[in-house]
Amino acid sequence: QVQLVESGGGLVQPGGSLRLTCAASGSIISIYSMGWYRQAPEKQRELVATITNGGTTNYADSVKGRFIIFRDNAKNTVYLPMSSLKPEDTAVYYCNVDLLRMAPTWGRQNYWGQGTQVTVSS
């Protein structure tokens, strides 16, 4: 199996900063891409940012210039420093990983983390 461990969520005031971390472990052969998605109450889950194994990034327009995504391939870890946080950034943030695994079957699979809460409020 593959496990994703997310950390870094919390409660901050508008304009504050947080850094999310997602570490993947288990029967991983290679990782094609990692990223973050978020879901606010009464809204659909949406892309925040992704990064491929080759370093190509993709950001939602709403977070460009405020969030950045980068990874440590040796640690199978992706980071999302977030700055200038706004109340509308409040959501559960989910790590997503596209990878090649060994078990329970060999093949390319997509995994989701359990989610970490980010709340931006005064």
Short mmCIF file of C-alpha atoms in Angstrom, two decimals:
data_model
loop_
_atom_site.label_atom_id
_atom_site.label_comp_id
_atom_site.label_asym_id
_atom_site.label_seq_id
_atom_site.Cartn_x
_atom_site.Cartn_y
_atom_site.Cartn_z
CA GLN A 1 0.00 0.00 0.00
CA VAL A 2 0.84 3.67 -0.31
CA GLN A 3 0.40 6.22 2.45
CA LEU A 4 0.16 10.00 2.14
CA VAL A 5 0.81 12.07 5.26
CA GLU A 6 -0.30 15.70 5.15
CA SER A 7 0.63 18.41 7.63
CA GLY A 8 0.76 22.16 8.03
CA GLY A 9 -2.88 23.16 8.13
CA GLY A 10 -4.25 25.42 10.80
CA LEU A 11 -5.98 28.66 11.69
CA VAL A 12 -4.47 31.97 10.56
CA GLN A 13 -5.61 35.55 10.19
CA PRO A 14 -6.07 37.13 6.76
CA GLY A 15 -2.69 38.02 5.29
CA GLY A 16 -0.96 35.25 7.19
CA SER A 17 1.05 32.30 5.93
CA LEU A 18 1.06 28.53 6.20
CA ARG A 19 3.10 25.76 4.60
CA LEU A 20 1.52 22.45 3.67
CA THR A 21 3.59 19.29 3.38
CA CYS A 22 2.69 15.93 1.88
CA ALA A 23 4.97 12.91 2.17
CA ALA A 24 4.31 9.71 0.24
CA SER A 25 5.60 6.33 1.40
CA GLY A 26 5.06 2.64 0.78
CA SER A 27 5.37 0.44 -2.28
CA ILE A 28 6.28 3.26 -4.64
CA ILE A 29 8.36 2.68 -7.74
CA SER A 30 8.18 6.21 -9.10
CA ILE A 31 6.03 9.33 -8.87
CA TYR A 32 4.72 11.02 -12.00
CA SER A 33 3.20 14.06 -10.31
CA MET A 34 2.11 15.44 -6.94
CA GLY A 35 -0.24 18.25 -6.08
CA TRP A 36 -2.84 19.88 -3.91
CA TYR A 37 -6.58 20.23 -4.31
CA ARG A 38 -9.05 21.90 -1.97
CA GLN A 39 -12.71 21.72 -1.16
CA ALA A 40 -14.61 24.48 0.61
CA PRO A 41 -18.06 24.01 2.16
CA GLU A 42 -20.78 23.84 -0.48
CA LYS A 43 -18.21 23.85 -3.31
CA GLN A 44 -16.64 21.31 -5.65
CA ARG A 45 -13.11 20.11 -5.12
CA GLU A 46 -10.74 22.24 -7.19
CA LEU A 47 -7.13 22.17 -8.26
CA VAL A 48 -4.73 24.36 -6.30
CA ALA A 49 -1.34 23.43 -7.74
CA THR A 50 0.45 20.43 -9.22
CA ILE A 51 4.02 19.58 -10.14
CA THR A 52 5.28 16.80 -12.39
CA ASN A 53 8.37 14.69 -11.91
CA GLY A 54 10.05 16.88 -14.50
CA GLY A 55 9.23 20.05 -12.59
CA THR A 56 6.34 21.38 -14.65
CA THR A 57 3.91 23.32 -12.45
CA ASN A 58 0.26 24.23 -12.80
CA TYR A 59 -1.57 26.73 -10.57
CA ALA A 60 -5.13 27.82 -10.15
CA ASP A 61 -5.55 31.46 -11.17
CA SER A 62 -6.84 32.28 -7.69
CA VAL A 63 -3.54 31.34 -6.01
CA LYS A 64 -0.96 32.54 -8.53
CA GLY A 65 1.55 34.86 -6.93
CA ARG A 66 0.56 33.77 -3.42
CA PHE A 67 1.20 30.02 -3.32
CA ILE A 68 4.14 28.07 -4.68
CA ILE A 69 4.60 24.33 -5.16
CA PHE A 70 7.90 22.48 -5.07
CA ARG A 71 9.07 18.98 -4.31
CA ASP A 72 11.90 16.92 -2.90
CA ASN A 73 12.00 13.86 -5.14
CA ALA A 74 14.42 12.00 -2.87
CA LYS A 75 11.90 12.20 -0.02
CA ASN A 76 8.75 11.77 -2.16
CA THR A 77 7.54 14.99 -0.58
CA VAL A 78 5.72 18.02 -1.97
CA TYR A 79 5.43 21.42 -0.29
CA LEU A 80 2.95 24.27 -0.65
CA PRO A 81 4.00 27.50 1.06
CA MET A 82 0.97 29.79 1.13
CA SER A 83 1.17 33.53 1.76
CA SER A 84 -1.25 36.45 1.78
CA LEU A 85 -3.98 34.07 2.79
CA LYS A 86 -7.57 35.18 2.29
CA PRO A 87 -10.81 34.00 3.92
CA GLU A 88 -11.78 32.45 0.59
CA ASP A 89 -8.76 30.14 0.89
CA THR A 90 -10.54 28.39 3.75
CA ALA A 91 -11.01 24.76 2.77
CA VAL A 92 -9.88 21.22 3.35
CA TYR A 93 -6.70 20.73 1.34
CA TYR A 94 -6.01 17.29 -0.13
CA CYS A 95 -2.71 15.95 -1.38
CA ASN A 96 -2.86 13.98 -4.63
CA VAL A 97 -0.16 11.71 -6.06
CA ASP A 98 0.03 9.98 -9.42
CA LEU A 99 2.48 7.11 -9.08
CA LEU A 100 3.68 3.69 -10.15
CA ARG A 101 3.19 1.16 -7.34
CA MET A 102 4.19 -2.44 -6.61
CA ALA A 103 1.30 -3.50 -4.37
CA PRO A 104 -1.44 -4.63 -4.19
CA THR A 105 -0.89 -4.73 -7.95
CA TRP A 106 1.78 -3.41 -10.25
CA GLY A 107 0.60 -0.36 -12.10
CA ARG A 108 -0.02 3.35 -12.25
CA GLN A 109 -2.43 4.58 -9.56
CA ASN A 110 -3.76 7.83 -8.13
CA TYR A 111 -3.86 8.42 -4.36
CA TRP A 112 -5.53 11.01 -2.14
CA GLY A 113 -4.53 12.13 1.33
CA GLN A 114 -6.97 12.41 4.20
CA GLY A 115 -7.10 16.20 4.00
CA THR A 116 -5.83 18.99 6.23
CA GLN A 117 -7.97 21.94 7.30
CA VAL A 118 -6.90 25.49 6.45
CA THR A 119 -8.98 28.22 8.06
CA VAL A 120 -8.38 31.91 7.37
CA SER A 121 -10.40 34.11 9.68
CA SER A 122 -10.10 37.24 11.79
#
